[in-house]
Coordinates of C-alpha atoms in Angstrom, one line a residue:
M30 CA 11.4 51.7 50.2
S31 CA 14.5 49.3 49.1
N32 CA 13.8 46.8 51.8
L33 CA 10.0 46.4 50.1
S34 CA 10.0 42.3 47.8
V35 CA 10.8 41.8 44.6
P36 CA 7.0 42.0 43.0
E37 CA 6.4 45.5 45.2
R38 CA 9.4 47.2 43.3
K39 CA 8.1 46.2 40.0
Q40 CA 4.7 47.4 40.4
E41 CA 3.5 50.9 38.8
A42 CA 2.8 52.2 41.8
F43 CA 6.5 51.6 43.0
F44 CA 7.3 54.0 40.2
I45 CA 4.7 56.4 40.9
K46 CA 6.0 57.3 44.4
I47 CA 9.4 57.3 43.2
N48 CA 8.7 59.2 40.5
N49 CA 6.9 61.9 43.1
L50 CA 10.1 61.9 45.4
L51 CA 12.4 63.1 42.3
N52 CA 9.6 65.4 41.3
N53 CA 10.7 67.5 44.9
K54 CA 12.9 69.8 44.5
D55 CA 13.5 69.9 47.9
L56 CA 15.4 66.7 48.7
D57 CA 19.1 66.6 50.0
N58 CA 22.2 64.8 47.9
H59 CA 21.3 61.2 50.0
S60 CA 17.1 61.3 49.1
Q61 CA 17.9 62.2 45.6
A62 CA 20.5 59.5 45.3
L63 CA 18.3 56.8 46.8
A64 CA 15.6 57.8 44.3
N65 CA 17.9 57.6 41.3
I66 CA 19.1 54.1 43.0
L67 CA 15.3 52.9 43.6
M68 CA 14.0 54.0 39.8
A69 CA 16.6 52.5 38.4
N70 CA 15.8 49.1 40.3
Y71 CA 12.6 49.6 38.8
H72 CA 13.6 49.7 35.3
V73 CA 15.9 46.9 35.8
L74 CA 13.3 44.5 37.0
N75 CA 11.1 45.5 34.6
S76 CA 14.0 44.9 31.9
D77 CA 14.9 48.6 30.8
T78 CA 18.8 48.1 30.6
L79 CA 19.1 52.1 29.7
R80 CA 16.7 53.5 31.2
A81 CA 17.9 52.3 34.6
R82 CA 22.2 53.0 33.2
E83 CA 20.6 57.0 33.0
F84 CA 19.4 56.7 36.6
M85 CA 22.3 54.8 38.0
S86 CA 24.9 57.5 36.2
I87 CA 22.5 60.4 37.8
A88 CA 23.0 58.6 41.6
Q89 CA 26.7 58.0 41.3
P90 CA 28.4 61.5 41.9
L91 CA 25.6 62.0 44.5
V92 CA 26.3 58.6 46.1
Q93 CA 30.1 59.6 45.8
S94 CA 29.3 63.1 47.7
V95 CA 27.3 61.2 50.7
N96 CA 29.4 58.7 51.2
Q97 CA 27.7 56.5 53.0
E98 CA 27.9 52.7 53.5
S99 CA 24.1 51.7 54.0
L100 CA 23.6 54.0 50.6
N101 CA 26.9 52.6 48.6
N102 CA 25.5 49.2 49.4
Q103 CA 22.3 49.7 48.3
Y104 CA 24.1 51.2 44.9
D105 CA 25.8 48.6 44.5
Y106 CA 23.1 46.3 45.1
V107 CA 21.3 47.5 41.8
N108 CA 24.5 47.8 40.4
V109 CA 24.7 44.3 40.2
F110 CA 21.9 43.4 37.9
V111 CA 22.8 46.5 35.6
L112 CA 25.9 45.3 35.1
R113 CA 24.8 41.6 34.2
S114 CA 22.2 42.8 31.9
E115 CA 24.9 45.0 29.7
G116 CA 26.9 41.8 29.5
D117 CA 29.8 43.1 32.2
L118 CA 29.7 39.6 33.8
E119 CA 33.2 39.8 35.4
E120 CA 32.4 43.6 37.5
A121 CA 28.5 41.8 38.3
L122 CA 30.4 39.0 39.8
N123 CA 33.2 40.6 41.9
V124 CA 30.4 43.1 43.1
S125 CA 28.1 40.9 44.1
E126 CA 30.8 39.0 45.7
E127 CA 32.0 41.8 47.8
L128 CA 28.6 43.4 48.4
Y129 CA 27.4 39.7 49.8
E130 CA 29.7 40.0 52.6
K131 CA 29.3 43.3 53.7
V132 CA 25.5 42.8 54.1
K133 CA 24.8 39.4 55.3
D134 CA 24.4 40.0 58.7
K135 CA 22.5 43.4 58.0
W136 CA 19.4 42.8 55.7
V137 CA 16.2 41.2 55.6
L138 CA 16.3 37.6 54.5
N139 CA 14.6 38.1 51.2
K140 CA 16.9 40.8 49.7
L141 CA 19.8 38.8 50.8
G142 CA 18.2 36.0 48.9
D143 CA 17.8 37.6 46.0
L144 CA 21.2 39.4 45.9
V145 CA 22.5 35.6 46.5
L146 CA 20.3 34.7 43.3
E147 CA 22.0 36.8 40.7
N148 CA 24.8 35.6 42.3
A149 CA 23.8 32.0 41.5
Y150 CA 23.0 33.2 38.1
I151 CA 26.3 35.4 37.1
N152 CA 28.5 32.2 38.2
A153 CA 26.2 29.7 35.8
L154 CA 27.0 32.1 33.2
F155 CA 30.8 31.5 33.8
A156 CA 30.3 28.1 33.7
R157 CA 31.0 27.7 37.4
Y158 CA 28.5 25.5 38.5
R159 CA 29.8 24.2 41.9
E160 CA 30.0 27.9 43.1
S161 CA 26.5 28.6 41.5
I162 CA 25.3 25.5 43.0
Q163 CA 26.8 27.0 46.2
S164 CA 24.7 30.2 46.2
L165 CA 21.3 28.2 45.6
D166 CA 22.2 26.3 48.4
I167 CA 22.2 29.8 50.8
A168 CA 19.1 30.8 48.9
L169 CA 17.1 28.1 49.1
D170 CA 17.7 28.9 53.1
Y171 CA 16.7 32.4 52.8
S172 CA 13.6 31.2 50.8
L173 CA 12.9 28.9 53.6
D174 CA 13.3 31.2 56.6
S175 CA 11.6 34.5 55.5
N176 CA 8.6 31.8 53.5
D177 CA 9.0 34.4 50.7
P178 CA 7.3 32.8 47.8
Y179 CA 8.4 35.0 45.6
L180 CA 12.0 33.8 46.8
I181 CA 11.4 30.0 46.5
S182 CA 9.9 30.2 42.9
E183 CA 12.9 32.8 41.4
T184 CA 15.3 29.9 43.3
Y185 CA 13.3 27.0 41.4
N186 CA 13.2 29.3 38.2
V187 CA 17.5 29.7 38.3
F188 CA 17.9 26.1 39.3
G189 CA 15.5 25.6 35.7
I190 CA 18.1 28.0 34.2
L191 CA 21.2 25.6 35.5
Y192 CA 20.1 22.9 34.2
S193 CA 19.2 24.0 30.7
F194 CA 22.8 25.4 30.4
L195 CA 24.1 22.3 31.3
N196 CA 21.4 20.1 28.3
D197 CA 19.6 18.3 31.1
H198 CA 16.5 19.6 29.6
K199 CA 14.1 17.0 31.6
S200 CA 15.3 18.4 34.5
A201 CA 14.7 22.2 33.7
I202 CA 11.5 21.6 32.6
M203 CA 10.8 20.3 36.3
Y204 CA 11.6 23.0 37.4
F205 CA 10.5 26.0 35.6
E206 CA 7.3 23.6 36.4
K207 CA 7.6 23.9 40.1
A208 CA 8.4 27.4 39.7
I209 CA 5.3 28.0 37.8
D210 CA 3.4 26.1 40.4
V211 CA 4.3 28.4 43.1
M212 CA 3.4 31.5 41.2
K213 CA 0.3 29.8 40.4
Q214 CA 0.1 29.0 44.2
H215 CA 0.6 33.0 45.4
P216 CA -0.7 35.3 42.1
N217 CA -0.8 38.6 45.1
L218 CA 2.8 37.6 45.6
V219 CA 4.6 36.1 42.3
R220 CA 4.2 37.5 39.2
N221 CA 7.6 36.2 36.7
I222 CA 5.7 35.8 33.0
Y223 CA 9.2 35.2 31.8
F224 CA 8.8 31.2 33.5
Y225 CA 6.4 30.4 31.1
A226 CA 8.8 31.7 28.4
N227 CA 12.1 29.5 30.2
L228 CA 9.5 27.1 30.2
A229 CA 8.8 27.3 26.3
D230 CA 12.2 27.0 25.5
S231 CA 12.9 23.8 27.5
Y232 CA 10.3 22.4 25.6
R233 CA 11.6 23.5 22.6
Q234 CA 15.1 21.7 23.5
D235 CA 13.5 18.4 24.4
D236 CA 12.0 18.6 21.0
Q237 CA 8.6 19.3 22.1
Y238 CA 7.6 22.1 20.1
E239 CA 4.3 22.1 20.2
K240 CA 4.0 22.4 23.9
A241 CA 6.9 25.1 23.0
L242 CA 5.0 27.6 21.0
E243 CA 1.5 26.9 22.9
L244 CA 3.0 28.7 26.0
T245 CA 5.3 30.8 23.6
D246 CA 1.5 32.3 22.5
K247 CA 0.4 32.6 26.2
T248 CA 3.9 34.0 27.0
M249 CA 3.2 37.0 24.2
Q250 CA -0.4 37.3 25.0
L251 CA 0.3 38.5 28.7
A252 CA 3.6 40.2 27.9
I253 CA 1.4 42.2 25.8
R254 CA -1.1 42.6 28.2
E255 CA 0.9 43.8 30.1
G256 CA 3.3 46.1 28.5
D257 CA 6.0 44.4 28.9
I258 CA 8.1 44.7 25.4
P259 CA 11.4 42.6 26.4
L260 CA 9.9 40.0 27.0
Q261 CA 7.8 40.3 24.1
A262 CA 11.3 40.2 22.2
F263 CA 11.9 36.9 24.2
A264 CA 8.8 35.5 23.1
H265 CA 9.6 36.3 19.5
Q266 CA 13.3 34.8 19.5
V267 CA 11.5 31.1 21.7
R268 CA 9.4 31.1 18.5
A269 CA 12.3 31.5 16.4
R270 CA 14.2 28.7 18.1
V271 CA 11.6 26.4 17.4
F272 CA 11.1 27.4 13.8
T273 CA 14.9 26.5 13.5
N274 CA 14.9 23.6 14.7
Q275 CA 11.6 22.7 12.4
E276 CA 14.1 23.6 9.4
K277 CA 11.7 26.7 9.1
Y278 CA 14.5 29.1 8.3
E279 CA 12.8 32.5 7.2
E280 CA 10.1 32.1 9.6
A281 CA 12.6 32.0 12.1
L282 CA 14.4 35.0 10.8
Q283 CA 11.3 37.1 10.8
Q284 CA 10.4 36.5 14.3
L285 CA 14.3 37.2 15.0
K286 CA 13.9 40.6 13.6
S287 CA 10.8 41.7 16.0
A288 CA 12.6 40.5 18.5
K289 CA 15.8 42.9 17.4
T290 CA 13.8 46.0 17.0
L291 CA 11.9 45.4 20.2
Q292 CA 15.3 44.3 22.4
E293 CA 16.8 47.5 20.9
Q294 CA 14.1 49.6 23.1
V295 CA 15.2 48.7 26.1
G296 CA 19.1 47.6 25.1
E297 CA 20.0 44.5 27.3
Q298 CA 23.3 43.3 25.5
M299 CA 23.1 40.1 27.0
F300 CA 19.7 39.7 25.1
G301 CA 20.7 40.9 21.9
Y302 CA 24.0 38.4 22.0
E303 CA 21.8 35.6 22.1
L304 CA 19.7 37.2 19.2
H305 CA 22.9 37.7 16.8
L306 CA 24.0 34.2 17.6
D307 CA 20.0 32.8 16.7
F308 CA 20.8 35.3 13.4
A309 CA 24.1 33.5 12.7
S310 CA 22.3 30.2 13.2
A311 CA 19.8 30.6 11.0
Y312 CA 21.7 32.2 8.0
I313 CA 24.0 29.5 8.1
K314 CA 21.0 27.2 7.5
L315 CA 20.3 29.5 4.2
G316 CA 23.1 29.5 3.1
Q317 CA 23.7 33.3 3.6
I318 CA 27.3 33.0 5.1
D319 CA 28.4 36.3 4.6
A320 CA 25.3 37.4 7.0
A321 CA 26.5 35.1 9.4
G322 CA 29.6 36.3 9.8
E323 CA 28.4 39.3 10.4
H324 CA 26.0 38.5 13.4
I325 CA 29.1 36.8 14.9
E326 CA 31.2 39.4 15.0
M327 CA 28.0 41.7 16.2
A328 CA 27.9 39.5 19.0
I329 CA 31.0 39.6 19.9
D330 CA 31.1 43.4 19.9
S331 CA 27.9 43.6 22.2
A332 CA 28.5 41.3 24.5
Q333 CA 32.5 40.3 25.3
E334 CA 32.6 38.9 28.1
A335 CA 29.7 36.6 27.0
A336 CA 31.8 35.8 24.2
K337 CA 34.5 34.5 26.0
L338 CA 32.4 31.9 27.9
D339 CA 30.8 30.8 24.4
D340 CA 34.2 30.4 22.8
F341 CA 33.2 26.2 22.3
Y342 CA 29.5 27.2 20.9
L343 CA 31.2 30.3 18.0
N344 CA 33.7 28.3 17.4
K345 CA 31.5 25.4 16.5
L346 CA 29.6 28.4 14.0
R347 CA 32.6 29.6 12.5
S348 CA 34.0 26.0 11.8
D349 CA 29.9 25.3 9.7
I350 CA 30.9 28.5 7.6
E351 CA 33.9 27.5 6.9
A352 CA 32.8 24.2 5.9
K353 CA 30.4 26.0 4.1
R354 CA 32.8 27.5 2.0
G355 CA 34.3 24.4 1.4
N356 CA 37.4 24.9 3.8
Y357 CA 37.3 22.1 5.1
E358 CA 40.6 21.3 7.3
Q359 CA 40.0 25.0 8.7
A360 CA 36.4 23.9 9.7
Y361 CA 38.3 20.8 11.1
N362 CA 40.4 22.7 13.6
L363 CA 37.3 24.6 14.6
L364 CA 35.5 22.3 15.2
S365 CA 38.1 20.4 17.2
R366 CA 39.1 23.4 19.6
S367 CA 35.0 24.2 19.9
S368 CA 34.7 20.1 21.1
R369 CA 37.9 20.5 23.7
A370 CA 36.2 23.6 24.9
Y371 CA 33.1 22.1 25.2
R372 CA 34.2 19.2 26.8
Q373 CA 36.5 21.3 29.5
S374 CA 33.2 23.3 30.2
Y375 CA 30.7 20.3 30.6
N376 CA 32.4 17.5 31.3
D377 CA 32.4 16.8 35.6
N378 CA 30.0 20.0 36.3
L379 CA 27.2 18.2 34.6
T380 CA 27.5 14.7 37.0
Y381 CA 28.6 17.2 40.2
V382 CA 25.3 19.3 39.2
S383 CA 22.8 16.2 38.7
N384 CA 24.0 14.5 41.9
L385 CA 24.1 17.0 44.2
A386 CA 21.2 19.5 43.1
R387 CA 18.2 17.5 43.0
E388 CA 19.2 15.8 46.3
Q389 CA 19.2 19.5 47.7
L390 CA 15.6 20.0 46.3
D391 CA 14.4 16.4 47.0
Q392 CA 14.6 17.2 50.4
E393 CA 12.9 20.8 50.3
R394 CA 9.5 19.3 51.4
L395 CA 10.5 17.5 54.2
S396 CA 12.2 20.4 55.4
F397 CA 9.1 22.5 55.6
E398 CA 6.9 19.9 57.1
N399 CA 9.8 19.0 59.9
K400 CA 9.9 23.1 60.5
L401 CA 6.0 22.8 61.0
L402 CA 6.5 19.9 63.5
E403 CA 9.2 22.4 65.3
N404 CA 6.5 25.3 64.9
E405 CA 3.7 23.1 66.9
V406 CA 6.3 21.5 69.4
A407 CA 7.3 25.2 70.2
L408 CA 3.8 25.8 70.5
N409 CA 3.0 23.6 73.0
A410 CA 6.2 25.0 74.6
K411 CA 4.5 27.9 75.2
Y412 CA 0.9 26.5 76.6
V413 CA 3.1 24.8 79.3
D414 CA 4.9 27.8 80.5
K415 CA 1.9 29.8 80.8
Y416 CA 0.3 27.0 83.0
K417 CA 3.1 26.7 85.3
S418 CA 2.5 30.7 86.7
Y419 CA -0.7 29.4 87.8
S420 CA 0.9 27.1 91.3
H421 CA -2.7 27.4 93.0
I422 CA -3.6 24.6 90.4
L423 CA -0.8 22.5 90.7
I424 CA -2.9 19.4 90.7
A425 CA -4.1 20.3 87.3
L426 CA -0.6 22.0 86.4
V427 CA 0.3 18.2 86.7
I428 CA -1.9 16.6 84.9
L429 CA -1.1 19.0 82.3
L430 CA 2.4 18.5 82.3
L431 CA 1.7 14.3 82.0
L432 CA -0.6 15.2 79.1
L433 CA 2.1 17.4 77.2
V434 CA 4.5 14.5 78.1
V435 CA 2.0 11.9 76.0
L436 CA 1.6 14.5 73.5
G437 CA 5.3 14.9 73.4
F438 CA 6.3 11.1 72.5
W439 CA 3.1 10.9 70.0
L440 CA 4.3 14.0 68.4
L441 CA 7.7 12.3 68.6
F442 CA 6.6 9.1 67.3
K443 CA 4.4 11.3 64.6
Y444 CA 7.7 13.2 63.1
R445 CA 9.6 10.0 63.0
R446 CA 6.6 8.0 61.0
V447 CA 6.3 11.2 58.7
A448 CA 10.4 11.9 58.6
K449 CA 10.8 7.8 57.6
T450 CA 8.0 7.9 54.7
N451 CA 9.3 11.0 53.4
E452 CA 12.8 9.2 52.9
Q453 CA 11.4 6.6 51.2
L454 CA 9.4 8.2 49.1
A455 CA 12.3 11.1 48.4
L456 CA 13.9 7.5 47.4
T457 CA 11.7 5.7 45.4
D458 CA 10.0 6.5 41.7
T459 CA 5.8 6.2 42.5
L460 CA 5.2 5.0 39.2
T461 CA 7.2 1.7 39.2
K462 CA 8.4 1.9 42.8
L463 CA 11.8 1.1 41.8
P464 CA 14.5 3.1 43.4
N465 CA 14.4 6.8 41.5
R466 CA 18.0 8.3 39.9
R467 CA 18.8 9.6 43.5
Q468 CA 18.7 6.1 45.3
M469 CA 20.3 4.6 42.1
F470 CA 23.6 7.1 42.5
R471 CA 24.0 6.4 46.3
K472 CA 23.7 2.4 45.4
L473 CA 25.9 2.9 42.4
D474 CA 28.4 4.9 44.9
N475 CA 28.8 2.6 47.3
E476 CA 29.4 -0.3 44.1
H477 CA 32.0 2.1 42.8
V478 CA 33.7 2.4 46.7
K479 CA 33.7 -1.7 47.1
S480 CA 35.6 -2.0 43.2
V481 CA 38.1 0.8 43.9
P482 CA 40.6 -1.2 45.5
G483 CA 40.6 -3.8 43.4
N484 CA 38.7 -6.2 45.3
S485 CA 35.7 -7.1 42.7
I486 CA 34.3 -5.6 40.1
Y487 CA 30.7 -4.5 38.5
S488 CA 28.9 -3.4 35.4
L489 CA 26.9 -1.3 34.3
I490 CA 24.0 -1.0 32.6
I491 CA 21.9 1.8 30.8
F492 CA 18.8 1.5 28.6
D493 CA 15.8 3.7 26.8
I494 CA 12.7 2.9 25.4
D495 CA 12.7 3.2 21.5
H496 CA 10.1 5.7 20.5
F497 CA 7.8 5.8 23.7
K498 CA 6.6 9.2 22.9
T499 CA 5.2 7.8 19.9
I500 CA 3.2 5.5 22.5
N501 CA 2.1 8.0 24.8
D502 CA 1.2 10.3 21.4
R503 CA -0.9 7.6 20.2
F504 CA -2.1 5.5 22.9
G505 CA -2.1 8.4 25.8
H506 CA 0.3 8.8 29.3
H507 CA -2.1 6.6 30.7
I508 CA -1.0 3.6 28.2
G509 CA 2.4 4.7 28.6
D510 CA 2.7 4.9 32.3
K511 CA 1.3 1.1 32.2
V512 CA 4.0 0.3 29.6
I513 CA 6.6 1.7 31.4
K514 CA 5.0 -0.5 34.8
R515 CA 5.5 -3.6 32.4
I516 CA 8.6 -3.1 31.9
A517 CA 10.4 -2.7 35.1
S518 CA 8.6 -5.8 36.1
I519 CA 10.2 -7.8 33.0
T520 CA 13.0 -6.3 33.9
Q521 CA 13.1 -7.1 37.3
H522 CA 11.9 -10.6 37.1
T523 CA 15.1 -11.1 34.1
L524 CA 17.1 -9.7 35.9
R525 CA 19.6 -11.5 39.0
E526 CA 18.7 -11.7 42.8
E527 CA 21.8 -9.3 43.6
D528 CA 21.2 -6.8 40.7
T529 CA 19.5 -3.8 41.1
I530 CA 17.0 -1.5 38.5
G531 CA 15.8 2.1 38.9
R532 CA 14.0 4.2 37.0
I533 CA 16.4 7.7 36.5
S534 CA 14.1 9.7 34.2
G535 CA 11.0 9.4 32.1
E536 CA 11.7 5.8 29.7
E537 CA 15.4 5.8 31.1
F538 CA 16.5 2.9 33.3
L539 CA 19.9 2.0 35.1
I540 CA 20.6 -1.4 36.1
I541 CA 24.0 -2.0 38.3
L542 CA 25.3 -5.9 38.1
P543 CA 27.8 -6.5 40.9
E544 CA 30.7 -8.9 40.2
T545 CA 29.7 -9.2 37.0
T546 CA 31.7 -8.8 33.6
L547 CA 31.3 -7.1 30.2
K548 CA 30.5 -10.1 28.6
D549 CA 27.7 -11.2 31.4
A550 CA 26.3 -7.8 31.2
E551 CA 25.6 -7.9 27.1
L552 CA 24.2 -11.4 27.2
I553 CA 21.9 -10.0 30.1
A554 CA 21.2 -6.6 28.1
H555 CA 20.7 -8.9 25.1
R556 CA 18.3 -11.2 26.7
L557 CA 16.4 -8.1 28.3
N558 CA 15.5 -6.4 24.9
E559 CA 14.4 -9.8 23.8
Q560 CA 11.9 -10.3 26.5
F561 CA 10.6 -6.4 25.3
A562 CA 10.1 -7.6 21.8
N563 CA 8.2 -10.6 22.3
A564 CA 6.5 -9.2 25.4
E565 CA 2.5 -9.1 24.5
F566 CA 1.2 -5.8 25.5
N567 CA -2.4 -6.6 23.7
D568 CA -4.2 -6.4 27.3
L569 CA -3.2 -2.6 27.2
A570 CA -3.6 -1.1 23.9
E571 CA -3.4 -3.8 20.3
G572 CA -0.4 -2.2 18.0
I573 CA 2.2 -1.9 21.2
H574 CA 5.5 -3.2 20.3
L575 CA 8.4 -2.4 22.1
T576 CA 12.3 -2.6 21.5
A577 CA 15.2 -0.7 23.6
S578 CA 18.7 0.7 23.2
F579 CA 21.4 -0.4 25.5
G580 CA 24.4 1.1 26.8
V581 CA 26.6 -1.5 28.5
T582 CA 29.7 -1.1 30.2
E583 CA 32.1 -2.5 32.9
Y584 CA 34.0 -0.8 35.7
S585 CA 38.1 -0.3 35.2
Q586 CA 40.8 0.1 38.1
E587 CA 41.5 3.2 35.5
D588 CA 38.1 4.8 36.0
E589 CA 39.5 7.3 39.1
R590 CA 35.8 8.7 39.6
L591 CA 32.2 7.0 39.5
D592 CA 31.0 10.2 36.6
M593 CA 33.9 8.2 34.3
V594 CA 31.7 5.1 34.6
I595 CA 28.4 6.6 34.1
N596 CA 29.9 9.2 31.5
R597 CA 30.6 6.4 29.3
A598 CA 27.3 4.2 29.8
D599 CA 25.6 7.1 28.6
R600 CA 27.4 8.2 25.4
L601 CA 27.2 4.4 24.5
L602 CA 23.3 4.4 25.4
Y603 CA 23.6 7.6 22.6
K604 CA 25.6 6.2 20.3
A605 CA 23.1 2.6 20.6
K606 CA 20.4 5.0 19.6
K607 CA 22.4 7.0 16.9
E608 CA 23.0 3.7 15.0
G609 CA 19.6 2.6 14.6
R610 CA 18.3 1.9 18.0
N611 CA 17.2 -2.0 18.9
R612 CA 20.2 -2.6 19.9
V613 CA 23.2 -3.4 22.7
V614 CA 26.8 -1.0 22.5
S615 CA 29.2 -1.8 24.8
T616 CA 33.1 -1.4 25.5
F617 CA 35.4 -2.4 27.4
N618 CA 37.7 -0.1 30.0
N619 CA 38.0 3.2 28.2
D620 CA 38.1 2.2 25.1
D621 CA 35.5 4.4 23.7
T622 CA 37.0 7.1 21.4
D623 CA 34.5 6.4 18.6
L624 CA 31.9 8.1 20.5
N625 CA 33.8 11.5 21.0

């Protein structure tokens, strides 16, 4: 039963079987230990950490008395999830890494994938994004090789969580939606309502509050129907976060209190830690400083390891408290510490994950299709082998072999054509037919490599259509898509032949300008904005007038890494938006301290 899939181990039928075993008084120590471990596994999968630890405590002395490797490994496997839920992240990570080395050549693929996914999630909590990506890469291989829809959906979910940690909310939304799509396609194999709650929280972080509340309501209904107390608590927490963002602080506190009452029933410390921080944030907004400070301390007490990782956020909250008290010098010092810690954790990792993880998942569909073709070729090979055994029909066999050769060439031609088409699709934005984010980063990397020895220069423009959400809301997404295509066309006709434009997100574009100084790049950006402002959109819908915000920068020899140029352009775009939009903001080299 320990090798059952995760969905099977979460079901009530599994609980009944294990409970019947525990009621059998004739069990030996090995069977008693395994039954208690499996019962703990059931409870931790259903987010009841307190009950899970109770059964693990019963199992521990039994495991020690038996001292069998397979039983020890099973205990460690479940203990990883319990330790993480209790907030003991360092121990959970150590146990998971040691266990994987022991069992990677012994366990079934879907169980190995589950262990590696947990390792990736814990590394993400530690802000160790390189290690997290490496674990996710292994998990993807396990999910493809085992063809396990549950594992595939959970891998997408962890990718969404990772991007959410890195504040890339559009990517998080995309991966949570992928997880939900897999769940809908395989309702009997995948059942994880948390996907809806995670997606709701990402919509909230992306300022799409109506969608967030709609999904939160759906999550709550499903959680109540299935009696899932932890998920009900999480739904209350997401609602509270939406209300906090909407400055409805009293309503947020009511939701947090409901979440806290439910959380105390299951005792998951990591969730309690997050709740206390949300309480602190809401109380600060209401000016209830003492209550905010108390919840910060309670958060630290409930999960000290997580608090160490969140040092930048805790100092930000403490800075807000000191500012409310009028202690501005202390508030400034705390805010400076928070800023340094944040930059140290996120600056390099965000670029790394964006470039690497996107490329891995863009190849997933191609990998599946290639495997299907390999299976087809394998079947044909078996077909040939079968007919070779009939020597008395040699002539028919020769003809068959010739046909198979032709079929092989046809399959090879078909494979190459599909591979070429898929590669082109993976590099092209489907709406505008422009290069997509992945292709633009490849081109930009090539341009950067040429420029590093000092042989040439290039400039970079990142621009974003101002108030594009208003166009979608007022005229509909079909008009918004046409506006995006029109903007792409205007930009292409305005740029030079050697310039490259690509669409890197919803309404955001990137332009590479080879052999172009910052001054010339500024002129191009101003010309584009003038073209947008003067463009006619009445054939699409009356009342559409557009402007854009531009971040413009130039490569310098001080830019040792490509992400230094990209991050600078992105921060300049943010500055343009912050200063009122409809403008071009630029800087020379690294003289951008005003954006820090």
